[in-house]
Structures are given as C-alpha cells and as structure tokens.
C-alpha cells in the first residue's frame, strides 16, 4: 500500500518544471516549493519531470538540485527524484565503497525488492558503473558475508503465492539441523534462503515454528554478539517480515544519540511508495509513538518537511 499523497489535479510536467526553475532562481532557493512539487509526484511523474526539464532547459534536474541544495535535505530530494532502480543501483554502489561500506544496505536491496525490480537494479548498475553488482559485491565483501550476499543479489525468485507444503516441512527440518549443528554457512541453508520464493520461505518459517516450537530467528541467537548471525537473522526478517526489519532500523536511527540520517532517509525514500504505511503501523505498535511524530521530534527544517511529506503527512 503506497503512502504517498498525489494531488487529485496534478500540474503538467512542463508546469512543474517551470515552477522548479523558479525555485532555483534568484539569490535563495525556494525549498518549500521543491517539496511541494517533488514530494507529491509518483515515480512515473518524477521521471517525466526529469525528461521535460532536460528537453526544455538542456540541463539535468538532478544536477541543478545537487548544486542548489545541501546536507540531509539534498540527499533526500536527490534520492527521491531518482528512478527507483537507478536509486537502488546508486545505494548498492555506495554500499561497496570503503568509507560508506554496508553489507546491510546490500542485503536490504536484495531481499526486500521484487524479482523484476532487482533485475532492473542490476541492469541500471551495468549502465551506470560498467560493472555488475555481483562482481562489486564479491570484490568488496569477504568470508561468510560474501557467501550469502553474492547469491542474494543474483537471485531471481519466483514471485507467486503458490507454496509446496511438503517442501516447506522438509526444508524446515534441514534448516533446524543446520542450526543445531551451528552450520550457519552451510550450502543447503544458503541455497534455501537465496533461491526460494518469499511465500515458500514464509511457509518454511511457519513449519519450523510448528515443528520445533521456536522461530528460526530466535534459534539463530545462539551468540547474540556474532555479527554474521545478526546479519542472517536480518536477512530472514527482510525476506519474510520486512516491516519488522525496517521498524528496527528506524527505531535505532531515531533513538540513538544523534540521529542516523542516512538510515532514516534510506528507509523513508525507498519504502514511501511500497510499504511505509505498514512499517509506520509496526513502529507505532512497537514504540507507542506515531512514526511521523518520532521523525518530527528528531529532525528539523526542510529535511523534516520533506520526510513528513513523503510519509503523506505534508501540508501540501
């Protein structure tokens, strides 16, 4: 369910471009006007605005936004304006760089996107970086993380709802045995997590719970400080209950001493047109505070206004 509010009468792309051009004119930038336009347009509309802007002015909207804006507000606007597949390609590339390395971001992209979207991300990555996402992930990760991440980003899972219950029962037993043996990087465990459809994995998780009386993620807490086990648990959550995974990312981003703006921006921007409403419901259930209130209390200025607009709580 999308949370983004798009006005019932949307101006034409050329009208939007004209207004954006006005927002950039003169000494100061009209940030409120940028939010009013871009935060209330869906993916197809934003793409059309970018195309029209280039046709009309011979300049790239993203470059103009980049030069006009700064700090966290600049990042949230640029990421939002990008085509979703190009955005994920950018985030994945950033996650393989030394100073911004993040196995977690790579795992999020691999596990919470649809198969067709992930394929579009891989194509966008080819076009932009002249390499494959798989080779960069393999090059910039190592050990257990590489063994799990490379097949995750390479996956093209079946997207349907059909489930094989016999398979779910037998694979629940396999997973349980591997966990009992502490064989957390076993090929069979990796195979199941990186090839099965999300519906099938949910069925396997349910069968595991029924047969062994515990959630898989609970049984993977043998060593709470083990970074790979944390990563494995989060991978399973991302594949089966993404709203719970993202609720925790937001909770940690907002509640820590000093907001983690990178994580906050990433979750709001990448989920606004997907499942941000479900994530917000999970956040309120878990924290007894509405997500928009938590964000408003932890951020300020144009950055805050853009995030709230993306949540569907903007004034415009």
PDB file of C-alpha atoms in Angstrom:
ATOM      1  CA  UNK A   1       0.000   0.000   0.000  1.00  0.00           C
ATOM      2  CA  UNK A   2       1.539   3.312  -1.078  1.00  0.00           C
ATOM      3  CA  UNK A   3       1.510   6.156   1.436  1.00  0.00           C
ATOM      4  CA  UNK A   4       2.379   8.951  -0.965  1.00  0.00           C
ATOM      5  CA  UNK A   5      -0.359  11.526  -1.463  1.00  0.00           C
ATOM      6  CA  UNK A   6      -0.506  12.741  -5.047  1.00  0.00           C
ATOM      7  CA  UNK A   7      -2.764  15.772  -5.589  1.00  0.00           C
ATOM      8  CA  UNK A   8      -6.008  14.984  -7.415  1.00  0.00           C
ATOM      9  CA  UNK A   9      -5.227  17.592 -10.069  1.00  0.00           C
ATOM     10  CA  UNK A  10      -1.544  17.357 -10.869  1.00  0.00           C
ATOM     11  CA  UNK A  11       0.038  20.156 -12.930  1.00  0.00           C
ATOM     12  CA  UNK A  12       1.623  19.136 -16.223  1.00  0.00           C
ATOM     13  CA  UNK A  13       5.335  18.189 -16.230  1.00  0.00           C
ATOM     14  CA  UNK A  14       6.129  21.442 -18.063  1.00  0.00           C
ATOM     15  CA  UNK A  15       4.292  23.461 -15.374  1.00  0.00           C
ATOM     16  CA  UNK A  16       6.210  21.587 -12.665  1.00  0.00           C
ATOM     17  CA  UNK A  17       9.486  22.271 -14.459  1.00  0.00           C
ATOM     18  CA  UNK A  18       8.670  25.951 -14.751  1.00  0.00           C
ATOM     19  CA  UNK A  19       7.953  26.111 -11.005  1.00  0.00           C
ATOM     20  CA  UNK A  20      11.141  24.204 -10.175  1.00  0.00           C
ATOM     21  CA  UNK A  21      13.109  26.633 -12.335  1.00  0.00           C
ATOM     22  CA  UNK A  22      11.549  29.481 -10.348  1.00  0.00           C
ATOM     23  CA  UNK A  23      12.542  27.740  -7.109  1.00  0.00           C
ATOM     24  CA  UNK A  24      16.181  27.835  -8.242  1.00  0.00           C
ATOM     25  CA  UNK A  25      16.068  31.472  -9.467  1.00  0.00           C
ATOM     26  CA  UNK A  26      17.444  34.469  -7.602  1.00  0.00           C
ATOM     27  CA  UNK A  27      19.654  34.525  -4.555  1.00  0.00           C
ATOM     28  CA  UNK A  28      17.944  31.914  -2.415  1.00  0.00           C
ATOM     29  CA  UNK A  29      16.400  28.569  -3.222  1.00  0.00           C
ATOM     30  CA  UNK A  30      12.690  28.069  -2.560  1.00  0.00           C
ATOM     31  CA  UNK A  31      12.932  24.751  -0.718  1.00  0.00           C
ATOM     32  CA  UNK A  32       9.232  24.728   0.179  1.00  0.00           C
ATOM     33  CA  UNK A  33       8.265  24.844  -3.493  1.00  0.00           C
ATOM     34  CA  UNK A  34      10.643  21.968  -4.304  1.00  0.00           C
ATOM     35  CA  UNK A  35       8.992  19.882  -1.563  1.00  0.00           C
ATOM     36  CA  UNK A  36       5.506  20.894  -2.705  1.00  0.00           C
ATOM     37  CA  UNK A  37       6.231  19.601  -6.197  1.00  0.00           C
ATOM     38  CA  UNK A  38       8.598  16.632  -5.961  1.00  0.00           C
ATOM     39  CA  UNK A  39       7.356  15.086  -2.708  1.00  0.00           C
ATOM     40  CA  UNK A  40       3.848  14.849  -4.166  1.00  0.00           C
ATOM     41  CA  UNK A  41       4.645  13.186  -7.502  1.00  0.00           C
ATOM     42  CA  UNK A  42       4.832   9.449  -8.055  1.00  0.00           C
ATOM     43  CA  UNK A  43       7.675   7.614  -9.805  1.00  0.00           C
ATOM     44  CA  UNK A  44       6.268   7.936 -13.328  1.00  0.00           C
ATOM     45  CA  UNK A  45       5.555  11.646 -12.813  1.00  0.00           C
ATOM     46  CA  UNK A  46       9.039  12.341 -11.431  1.00  0.00           C
ATOM     47  CA  UNK A  47      10.588  10.563 -14.421  1.00  0.00           C
ATOM     48  CA  UNK A  48       8.519  12.692 -16.810  1.00  0.00           C
ATOM     49  CA  UNK A  49       9.529  15.861 -14.952  1.00  0.00           C
ATOM     50  CA  UNK A  50      13.211  14.957 -15.370  1.00  0.00           C
ATOM     51  CA  UNK A  51      12.750  14.297 -19.088  1.00  0.00           C
ATOM     52  CA  UNK A  52      10.763  17.508 -19.643  1.00  0.00           C
ATOM     53  CA  UNK A  53      13.283  19.559 -17.664  1.00  0.00           C
ATOM     54  CA  UNK A  54      16.125  18.377 -19.897  1.00  0.00           C
ATOM     55  CA  UNK A  55      14.106  18.920 -23.090  1.00  0.00           C
ATOM     56  CA  UNK A  56      13.130  22.429 -22.000  1.00  0.00           C
ATOM     57  CA  UNK A  57      16.325  23.737 -20.433  1.00  0.00           C
ATOM     58  CA  UNK A  58      19.053  21.436 -21.764  1.00  0.00           C
ATOM     59  CA  UNK A  59      20.144  20.739 -18.198  1.00  0.00           C
ATOM     60  CA  UNK A  60      19.727  17.798 -15.837  1.00  0.00           C
ATOM     61  CA  UNK A  61      17.295  18.364 -12.969  1.00  0.00           C
ATOM     62  CA  UNK A  62      19.376  16.172 -10.648  1.00  0.00           C
ATOM     63  CA  UNK A  63      22.471  18.313 -11.300  1.00  0.00           C
ATOM     64  CA  UNK A  64      20.552  21.513 -10.605  1.00  0.00           C
ATOM     65  CA  UNK A  65      19.103  20.054  -7.402  1.00  0.00           C
ATOM     66  CA  UNK A  66      22.581  18.916  -6.404  1.00  0.00           C
ATOM     67  CA  UNK A  67      24.015  22.421  -6.827  1.00  0.00           C
ATOM     68  CA  UNK A  68      21.062  24.232  -5.214  1.00  0.00           C
ATOM     69  CA  UNK A  69      20.601  22.077  -2.106  1.00  0.00           C
ATOM     70  CA  UNK A  70      22.837  20.836   0.683  1.00  0.00           C
ATOM     71  CA  UNK A  71      23.195  18.390   3.545  1.00  0.00           C
ATOM     72  CA  UNK A  72      20.484  15.868   4.509  1.00  0.00           C
ATOM     73  CA  UNK A  73      17.806  17.755   2.573  1.00  0.00           C
ATOM     74  CA  UNK A  74      19.902  17.495  -0.596  1.00  0.00           C
ATOM     75  CA  UNK A  75      20.307  13.741  -0.182  1.00  0.00           C
ATOM     76  CA  UNK A  76      16.631  13.013   0.487  1.00  0.00           C
ATOM     77  CA  UNK A  77      15.499  15.096  -2.517  1.00  0.00           C
ATOM     78  CA  UNK A  78      18.085  13.602  -4.893  1.00  0.00           C
ATOM     79  CA  UNK A  79      17.364  10.008  -3.831  1.00  0.00           C
ATOM     80  CA  UNK A  80      13.614  10.580  -4.102  1.00  0.00           C
ATOM     81  CA  UNK A  81      13.874  12.153  -7.562  1.00  0.00           C
ATOM     82  CA  UNK A  82      15.971   9.296  -8.952  1.00  0.00           C
ATOM     83  CA  UNK A  83      14.275   6.466 -10.821  1.00  0.00           C
ATOM     84  CA  UNK A  84      13.795   3.681  -8.181  1.00  0.00           C
ATOM     85  CA  UNK A  85      16.055   1.169  -9.966  1.00  0.00           C
ATOM     86  CA  UNK A  86      18.753   3.803 -10.516  1.00  0.00           C
ATOM     87  CA  UNK A  87      18.393   4.861  -6.874  1.00  0.00           C
ATOM     88  CA  UNK A  88      18.975   1.312  -5.666  1.00  0.00           C
ATOM     89  CA  UNK A  89      21.930   0.924  -8.041  1.00  0.00           C
ATOM     90  CA  UNK A  90      23.406   4.107  -6.549  1.00  0.00           C
ATOM     91  CA  UNK A  91      22.787   2.922  -2.962  1.00  0.00           C
ATOM     92  CA  UNK A  92      24.287  -0.502  -3.751  1.00  0.00           C
ATOM     93  CA  UNK A  93      27.374   1.059  -5.309  1.00  0.00           C
ATOM     94  CA  UNK A  94      27.767   3.390  -2.330  1.00  0.00           C
ATOM     95  CA  UNK A  95      27.497   0.339  -0.034  1.00  0.00           C
ATOM     96  CA  UNK A  96      30.539  -1.253  -1.725  1.00  0.00           C
ATOM     97  CA  UNK A  97      32.749   1.808  -1.208  1.00  0.00           C
ATOM     98  CA  UNK A  98      35.284   1.787   1.604  1.00  0.00           C
ATOM     99  CA  UNK A  99      34.014   4.825   3.534  1.00  0.00           C
ATOM    100  CA  UNK A 100      30.314   4.026   3.096  1.00  0.00           C
ATOM    101  CA  UNK A 101      30.518   0.216   3.062  1.00  0.00           C
ATOM    102  CA  UNK A 102      27.363  -1.523   4.262  1.00  0.00           C
ATOM    103  CA  UNK A 103      26.525  -5.185   3.905  1.00  0.00           C
ATOM    104  CA  UNK A 104      23.137  -4.297   5.438  1.00  0.00           C
ATOM    105  CA  UNK A 105      22.146  -1.946   2.614  1.00  0.00           C
ATOM    106  CA  UNK A 106      23.121  -4.574   0.028  1.00  0.00           C
ATOM    107  CA  UNK A 107      21.061  -7.189   1.864  1.00  0.00           C
ATOM    108  CA  UNK A 108      18.046  -4.837   2.112  1.00  0.00           C
ATOM    109  CA  UNK A 109      18.062  -4.198  -1.624  1.00  0.00           C
ATOM    110  CA  UNK A 110      18.494  -7.892  -2.434  1.00  0.00           C
ATOM    111  CA  UNK A 111      15.789  -9.121  -0.047  1.00  0.00           C
ATOM    112  CA  UNK A 112      13.004  -6.521   0.026  1.00  0.00           C
ATOM    113  CA  UNK A 113      12.671  -5.699  -3.690  1.00  0.00           C
ATOM    114  CA  UNK A 114      10.634  -7.726  -6.160  1.00  0.00           C
ATOM    115  CA  UNK A 115      12.498 -10.007  -8.564  1.00  0.00           C
ATOM    116  CA  UNK A 116      11.746  -7.754 -11.538  1.00  0.00           C
ATOM    117  CA  UNK A 117      12.826  -4.646  -9.658  1.00  0.00           C
ATOM    118  CA  UNK A 118      16.072  -6.312  -8.553  1.00  0.00           C
ATOM    119  CA  UNK A 119      16.736  -7.258 -12.175  1.00  0.00           C
ATOM    120  CA  UNK A 120      16.144  -3.617 -13.169  1.00  0.00           C
ATOM    121  CA  UNK A 121      18.607  -2.552 -10.444  1.00  0.00           C
ATOM    122  CA  UNK A 122      21.236  -4.913 -11.851  1.00  0.00           C
ATOM    123  CA  UNK A 123      20.675  -3.512 -15.362  1.00  0.00           C
ATOM    124  CA  UNK A 124      20.884   0.065 -14.051  1.00  0.00           C
ATOM    125  CA  UNK A 125      24.118  -0.863 -12.261  1.00  0.00           C
ATOM    126  CA  UNK A 126      25.610  -2.178 -15.521  1.00  0.00           C
ATOM    127  CA  UNK A 127      24.651   1.001 -17.369  1.00  0.00           C
ATOM    128  CA  UNK A 128      25.969   3.403 -14.732  1.00  0.00           C
ATOM    129  CA  UNK A 129      29.100   1.696 -13.416  1.00  0.00           C
ATOM    130  CA  UNK A 130      30.152  -0.532 -16.363  1.00  0.00           C
ATOM    131  CA  UNK A 131      30.389  -3.491 -13.980  1.00  0.00           C
ATOM    132  CA  UNK A 132      27.970  -5.966 -12.462  1.00  0.00           C
ATOM    133  CA  UNK A 133      26.613  -5.566  -8.961  1.00  0.00           C
ATOM    134  CA  UNK A 134      27.655  -9.182  -8.307  1.00  0.00           C
ATOM    135  CA  UNK A 135      31.326  -8.542  -9.073  1.00  0.00           C
ATOM    136  CA  UNK A 136      31.432  -5.427  -6.889  1.00  0.00           C
ATOM    137  CA  UNK A 137      29.701  -7.194  -4.004  1.00  0.00           C
ATOM    138  CA  UNK A 138      32.059 -10.172  -4.355  1.00  0.00           C
ATOM    139  CA  UNK A 139      35.093  -7.885  -4.519  1.00  0.00           C
ATOM    140  CA  UNK A 140      34.171  -5.702  -1.549  1.00  0.00           C
ATOM    141  CA  UNK A 141      32.903  -8.393   0.841  1.00  0.00           C
ATOM    142  CA  UNK A 142      34.602 -11.456   2.255  1.00  0.00           C
ATOM    143  CA  UNK A 143      34.118 -14.700   4.137  1.00  0.00           C
ATOM    144  CA  UNK A 144      30.663 -15.649   5.377  1.00  0.00           C
ATOM    145  CA  UNK A 145      29.106 -12.338   4.303  1.00  0.00           C
ATOM    146  CA  UNK A 146      30.269 -12.803   0.710  1.00  0.00           C
ATOM    147  CA  UNK A 147      28.985 -16.381   0.651  1.00  0.00           C
ATOM    148  CA  UNK A 148      25.476 -15.158   1.495  1.00  0.00           C
ATOM    149  CA  UNK A 149      25.414 -11.768  -0.250  1.00  0.00           C
ATOM    150  CA  UNK A 150      26.536 -12.720  -3.761  1.00  0.00           C
ATOM    151  CA  UNK A 151      23.712 -15.254  -4.345  1.00  0.00           C
ATOM    152  CA  UNK A 152      21.243 -12.850  -2.669  1.00  0.00           C
ATOM    153  CA  UNK A 153      21.963 -10.011  -5.112  1.00  0.00           C
ATOM    154  CA  UNK A 154      21.988 -12.517  -8.005  1.00  0.00           C
ATOM    155  CA  UNK A 155      18.599 -14.041  -7.129  1.00  0.00           C
ATOM    156  CA  UNK A 156      15.560 -14.050  -9.401  1.00  0.00           C
ATOM    157  CA  UNK A 157      12.932 -15.560  -7.120  1.00  0.00           C
ATOM    158  CA  UNK A 158       9.504 -16.787  -8.148  1.00  0.00           C
ATOM    159  CA  UNK A 159       7.021 -14.062  -7.167  1.00  0.00           C
ATOM    160  CA  UNK A 160       3.781 -16.066  -6.929  1.00  0.00           C
ATOM    161  CA  UNK A 161       1.824 -17.164  -3.879  1.00  0.00           C
ATOM    162  CA  UNK A 162       1.953 -20.909  -4.621  1.00  0.00           C
ATOM    163  CA  UNK A 163       3.540 -22.906  -1.815  1.00  0.00           C
ATOM    164  CA  UNK A 164       4.718 -26.530  -1.646  1.00  0.00           C
ATOM    165  CA  UNK A 165       3.914 -27.600   1.928  1.00  0.00           C
ATOM    166  CA  UNK A 166       5.818 -30.897   1.671  1.00  0.00           C
ATOM    167  CA  UNK A 167       8.894 -28.931   0.660  1.00  0.00           C
ATOM    168  CA  UNK A 168       8.322 -26.402   3.463  1.00  0.00           C
ATOM    169  CA  UNK A 169       8.247 -29.243   6.037  1.00  0.00           C
ATOM    170  CA  UNK A 170      11.376 -30.941   4.691  1.00  0.00           C
ATOM    171  CA  UNK A 171      13.331 -27.688   4.378  1.00  0.00           C
ATOM    172  CA  UNK A 172      12.295 -26.613   7.878  1.00  0.00           C
ATOM    173  CA  UNK A 173      13.944 -29.849   9.082  1.00  0.00           C
ATOM    174  CA  UNK A 174      17.089 -29.084   7.043  1.00  0.00           C
ATOM    175  CA  UNK A 175      17.305 -25.561   8.473  1.00  0.00           C
ATOM    176  CA  UNK A 176      16.778 -26.872  12.030  1.00  0.00           C
ATOM    177  CA  UNK A 177      19.533 -29.443  11.596  1.00  0.00           C
ATOM    178  CA  UNK A 178      21.977 -26.838  10.282  1.00  0.00           C
ATOM    179  CA  UNK A 179      21.196 -24.523  13.198  1.00  0.00           C
ATOM    180  CA  UNK A 180      21.638 -27.401  15.690  1.00  0.00           C
ATOM    181  CA  UNK A 181      24.985 -28.183  14.074  1.00  0.00           C
ATOM    182  CA  UNK A 182      25.907 -24.458  14.134  1.00  0.00           C
ATOM    183  CA  UNK A 183      26.477 -24.844  10.373  1.00  0.00           C
ATOM    184  CA  UNK A 184      25.337 -21.285   9.683  1.00  0.00           C
ATOM    185  CA  UNK A 185      27.142 -21.007   6.345  1.00  0.00           C
ATOM    186  CA  UNK A 186      26.180 -24.457   5.065  1.00  0.00           C
ATOM    187  CA  UNK A 187      25.454 -24.599   1.328  1.00  0.00           C
ATOM    188  CA  UNK A 188      21.966 -26.039   1.885  1.00  0.00           C
ATOM    189  CA  UNK A 189      20.977 -23.222   4.256  1.00  0.00           C
ATOM    190  CA  UNK A 190      22.328 -20.600   1.837  1.00  0.00           C
ATOM    191  CA  UNK A 191      20.548 -22.337  -1.079  1.00  0.00           C
ATOM    192  CA  UNK A 192      17.178 -22.234   0.666  1.00  0.00           C
ATOM    193  CA  UNK A 193      17.498 -18.563   1.673  1.00  0.00           C
ATOM    194  CA  UNK A 194      18.762 -17.360  -1.694  1.00  0.00           C
ATOM    195  CA  UNK A 195      16.542 -19.277  -4.129  1.00  0.00           C
ATOM    196  CA  UNK A 196      13.120 -19.932  -2.591  1.00  0.00           C
ATOM    197  CA  UNK A 197      10.210 -17.572  -3.162  1.00  0.00           C
ATOM    198  CA  UNK A 198       9.201 -15.340  -0.254  1.00  0.00           C
ATOM    199  CA  UNK A 199       5.885 -17.194   0.062  1.00  0.00           C
ATOM    200  CA  UNK A 200       7.761 -20.514   0.243  1.00  0.00           C
ATOM    201  CA  UNK A 201      10.185 -19.124   2.841  1.00  0.00           C
ATOM    202  CA  UNK A 202       7.287 -17.882   4.955  1.00  0.00           C
ATOM    203  CA  UNK A 203       5.768 -21.372   4.811  1.00  0.00           C
ATOM    204  CA  UNK A 204       9.110 -22.899   5.825  1.00  0.00           C
ATOM    205  CA  UNK A 205       9.380 -20.459   8.760  1.00  0.00           C
ATOM    206  CA  UNK A 206       5.848 -21.383   9.881  1.00  0.00           C
ATOM    207  CA  UNK A 207       6.621 -25.097   9.605  1.00  0.00           C
ATOM    208  CA  UNK A 208       9.827 -24.580  11.602  1.00  0.00           C
ATOM    209  CA  UNK A 209       7.838 -22.842  14.342  1.00  0.00           C
ATOM    210  CA  UNK A 210       5.200 -25.620  14.363  1.00  0.00           C
ATOM    211  CA  UNK A 211       7.712 -28.471  14.394  1.00  0.00           C
ATOM    212  CA  UNK A 212      10.320 -27.082  16.779  1.00  0.00           C
ATOM    213  CA  UNK A 213       8.412 -24.586  18.921  1.00  0.00           C
ATOM    214  CA  UNK A 214      10.626 -21.617  18.167  1.00  0.00           C
ATOM    215  CA  UNK A 215      11.051 -19.038  15.417  1.00  0.00           C
ATOM    216  CA  UNK A 216      14.086 -19.587  13.187  1.00  0.00           C
ATOM    217  CA  UNK A 217      15.347 -16.113  14.092  1.00  0.00           C
ATOM    218  CA  UNK A 218      15.140 -16.962  17.814  1.00  0.00           C
ATOM    219  CA  UNK A 219      17.169 -20.141  17.354  1.00  0.00           C
ATOM    220  CA  UNK A 220      19.778 -18.104  15.475  1.00  0.00           C
ATOM    221  CA  UNK A 221      20.502 -16.095  18.633  1.00  0.00           C
ATOM    222  CA  UNK A 222      22.972 -18.665  19.998  1.00  0.00           C
ATOM    223  CA  UNK A 223      25.625 -15.953  20.108  1.00  0.00           C
ATOM    224  CA  UNK A 224      23.907 -12.530  20.305  1.00  0.00           C
ATOM    225  CA  UNK A 225      27.185 -10.723  19.572  1.00  0.00           C
ATOM    226  CA  UNK A 226      28.051 -12.696  16.428  1.00  0.00           C
ATOM    227  CA  UNK A 227      27.816 -10.194  13.529  1.00  0.00           C
ATOM    228  CA  UNK A 228      27.163 -12.827  10.874  1.00  0.00           C
ATOM    229  CA  UNK A 229      24.313 -14.359  12.917  1.00  0.00           C
ATOM    230  CA  UNK A 230      22.784 -10.883  13.332  1.00  0.00           C
ATOM    231  CA  UNK A 231      23.051 -10.500   9.571  1.00  0.00           C
ATOM    232  CA  UNK A 232      21.486 -13.923   8.944  1.00  0.00           C
ATOM    233  CA  UNK A 233      18.549 -13.130  11.244  1.00  0.00           C
ATOM    234  CA  UNK A 234      18.006  -9.800   9.495  1.00  0.00           C
ATOM    235  CA  UNK A 235      18.140 -11.484   6.091  1.00  0.00           C
ATOM    236  CA  UNK A 236      15.323 -13.838   7.123  1.00  0.00           C
ATOM    237  CA  UNK A 237      13.297 -10.920   8.540  1.00  0.00           C
ATOM    238  CA  UNK A 238      13.796  -8.911   5.344  1.00  0.00           C
ATOM    239  CA  UNK A 239      12.576 -11.814   3.235  1.00  0.00           C
ATOM    240  CA  UNK A 240       9.579 -12.736   5.383  1.00  0.00           C
ATOM    241  CA  UNK A 241       8.512  -9.738   7.539  1.00  0.00           C
ATOM    242  CA  UNK A 242      10.212  -6.651   6.043  1.00  0.00           C
ATOM    243  CA  UNK A 243       8.084  -4.216   8.076  1.00  0.00           C
ATOM    244  CA  UNK A 244       9.587  -5.648  11.294  1.00  0.00           C
ATOM    245  CA  UNK A 245      13.099  -5.326   9.931  1.00  0.00           C
ATOM    246  CA  UNK A 246      12.524  -1.711   8.849  1.00  0.00           C
ATOM    247  CA  UNK A 247      10.813  -0.807  12.132  1.00  0.00           C
ATOM    248  CA  UNK A 248      14.006  -1.774  13.945  1.00  0.00           C
ATOM    249  CA  UNK A 249      16.191   0.177  11.506  1.00  0.00           C
ATOM    250  CA  UNK A 250      14.037   3.268  12.116  1.00  0.00           C
ATOM    251  CA  UNK A 251      13.965   2.731  15.889  1.00  0.00           C
ATOM    252  CA  UNK A 252      17.741   2.548  16.010  1.00  0.00           C
ATOM    253  CA  UNK A 253      18.117   5.509  13.620  1.00  0.00           C
ATOM    254  CA  UNK A 254      15.829   7.768  15.655  1.00  0.00           C
ATOM    255  CA  UNK A 255      16.514   6.662  19.221  1.00  0.00           C
ATOM    256  CA  UNK A 256      20.295   6.665  19.193  1.00  0.00           C
ATOM    257  CA  UNK A 257      22.285   9.629  20.497  1.00  0.00           C
ATOM    258  CA  UNK A 258      22.367  11.716  17.326  1.00  0.00           C
ATOM    259  CA  UNK A 259      20.025  10.687  14.548  1.00  0.00           C
ATOM    260  CA  UNK A 260      21.289   8.280  11.871  1.00  0.00           C
ATOM    261  CA  UNK A 261      20.094  10.416   8.947  1.00  0.00           C
ATOM    262  CA  UNK A 262      21.477   8.040   6.307  1.00  0.00           C
ATOM    263  CA  UNK A 263      19.321   5.163   7.571  1.00  0.00           C
ATOM    264  CA  UNK A 264      16.270   7.367   8.173  1.00  0.00           C
ATOM    265  CA  UNK A 265      16.480   8.864   4.672  1.00  0.00           C
ATOM    266  CA  UNK A 266      17.037   5.484   3.030  1.00  0.00           C
ATOM    267  CA  UNK A 267      14.048   3.795   4.657  1.00  0.00           C
ATOM    268  CA  UNK A 268      11.572   6.642   4.094  1.00  0.00           C
ATOM    269  CA  UNK A 269      12.629   7.248   0.475  1.00  0.00           C
ATOM    270  CA  UNK A 270      12.855   3.613  -0.650  1.00  0.00           C
ATOM    271  CA  UNK A 271       9.654   2.449   1.107  1.00  0.00           C
ATOM    272  CA  UNK A 272       7.374   5.507   0.627  1.00  0.00           C
ATOM    273  CA  UNK A 273       5.768   4.004  -2.487  1.00  0.00           C
ATOM    274  CA  UNK A 274       5.930   0.412  -1.233  1.00  0.00           C
ATOM    275  CA  UNK A 275       5.073  -0.392   2.395  1.00  0.00           C
ATOM    276  CA  UNK A 276       5.840   2.647   4.550  1.00  0.00           C
ATOM    277  CA  UNK A 277       2.294   2.572   5.923  1.00  0.00           C
ATOM    278  CA  UNK A 278       2.794  -0.974   7.236  1.00  0.00           C
ATOM    279  CA  UNK A 279       6.193  -0.008   8.654  1.00  0.00           C
ATOM    280  CA  UNK A 280       4.614   3.009  10.391  1.00  0.00           C
ATOM    281  CA  UNK A 281       1.913   0.763  11.894  1.00  0.00           C
ATOM    282  CA  UNK A 282       4.580  -1.637  13.155  1.00  0.00           C
ATOM    283  CA  UNK A 283       6.564   1.298  14.575  1.00  0.00           C
ATOM    284  CA  UNK A 284       3.555   2.611  16.494  1.00  0.00           C
ATOM    285  CA  UNK A 285       2.732  -0.884  17.774  1.00  0.00           C
ATOM    286  CA  UNK A 286       6.308  -1.422  18.971  1.00  0.00           C
ATOM    287  CA  UNK A 287       7.071   2.067  20.338  1.00  0.00           C
ATOM    288  CA  UNK A 288       3.628   3.527  21.236  1.00  0.00           C
ATOM    289  CA  UNK A 289       4.565   6.652  19.270  1.00  0.00           C
ATOM    290  CA  UNK A 290       3.387   7.516  15.736  1.00  0.00           C
ATOM    291  CA  UNK A 291       6.330   7.373  13.314  1.00  0.00           C
ATOM    292  CA  UNK A 292       5.662  10.850  11.924  1.00  0.00           C
ATOM    293  CA  UNK A 293       5.788  12.279  15.482  1.00  0.00           C
ATOM    294  CA  UNK A 294       9.078  10.465  16.141  1.00  0.00           C
ATOM    295  CA  UNK A 295      10.570  11.823  12.903  1.00  0.00           C
ATOM    296  CA  UNK A 296       9.272  15.351  13.549  1.00  0.00           C
ATOM    297  CA  UNK A 297      10.809  15.298  17.030  1.00  0.00           C
ATOM    298  CA  UNK A 298      14.191  14.131  15.803  1.00  0.00           C
ATOM    299  CA  UNK A 299      14.692  16.205  12.635  1.00  0.00           C
ATOM    300  CA  UNK A 300      14.243  19.838  11.628  1.00  0.00           C
ATOM    301  CA  UNK A 301      13.794  22.307   8.795  1.00  0.00           C
ATOM    302  CA  UNK A 302      13.421  21.355   5.145  1.00  0.00           C
ATOM    303  CA  UNK A 303      14.758  17.856   5.805  1.00  0.00           C
ATOM    304  CA  UNK A 304      11.973  17.204   8.323  1.00  0.00           C
ATOM    305  CA  UNK A 305       9.341  18.702   5.999  1.00  0.00           C
ATOM    306  CA  UNK A 306      10.452  16.515   3.084  1.00  0.00           C
ATOM    307  CA  UNK A 307      10.392  13.325   5.167  1.00  0.00           C
ATOM    308  CA  UNK A 308       6.925  14.116   6.539  1.00  0.00           C
ATOM    309  CA  UNK A 309       5.640  14.943   3.050  1.00  0.00           C
ATOM    310  CA  UNK A 310       6.918  11.556   1.828  1.00  0.00           C
ATOM    311  CA  UNK A 311       5.033   9.916   4.673  1.00  0.00           C
ATOM    312  CA  UNK A 312       1.854  11.531   3.447  1.00  0.00           C
ATOM    313  CA  UNK A 313       1.741  13.961   6.345  1.00  0.00           C
ATOM    314  CA  UNK A 314       2.917  17.056   4.467  1.00  0.00           C
ATOM    315  CA  UNK A 315       0.796  20.189   4.406  1.00  0.00           C
ATOM    316  CA  UNK A 316       0.651  20.421   0.621  1.00  0.00           C
TER     317      UNK A 316
END
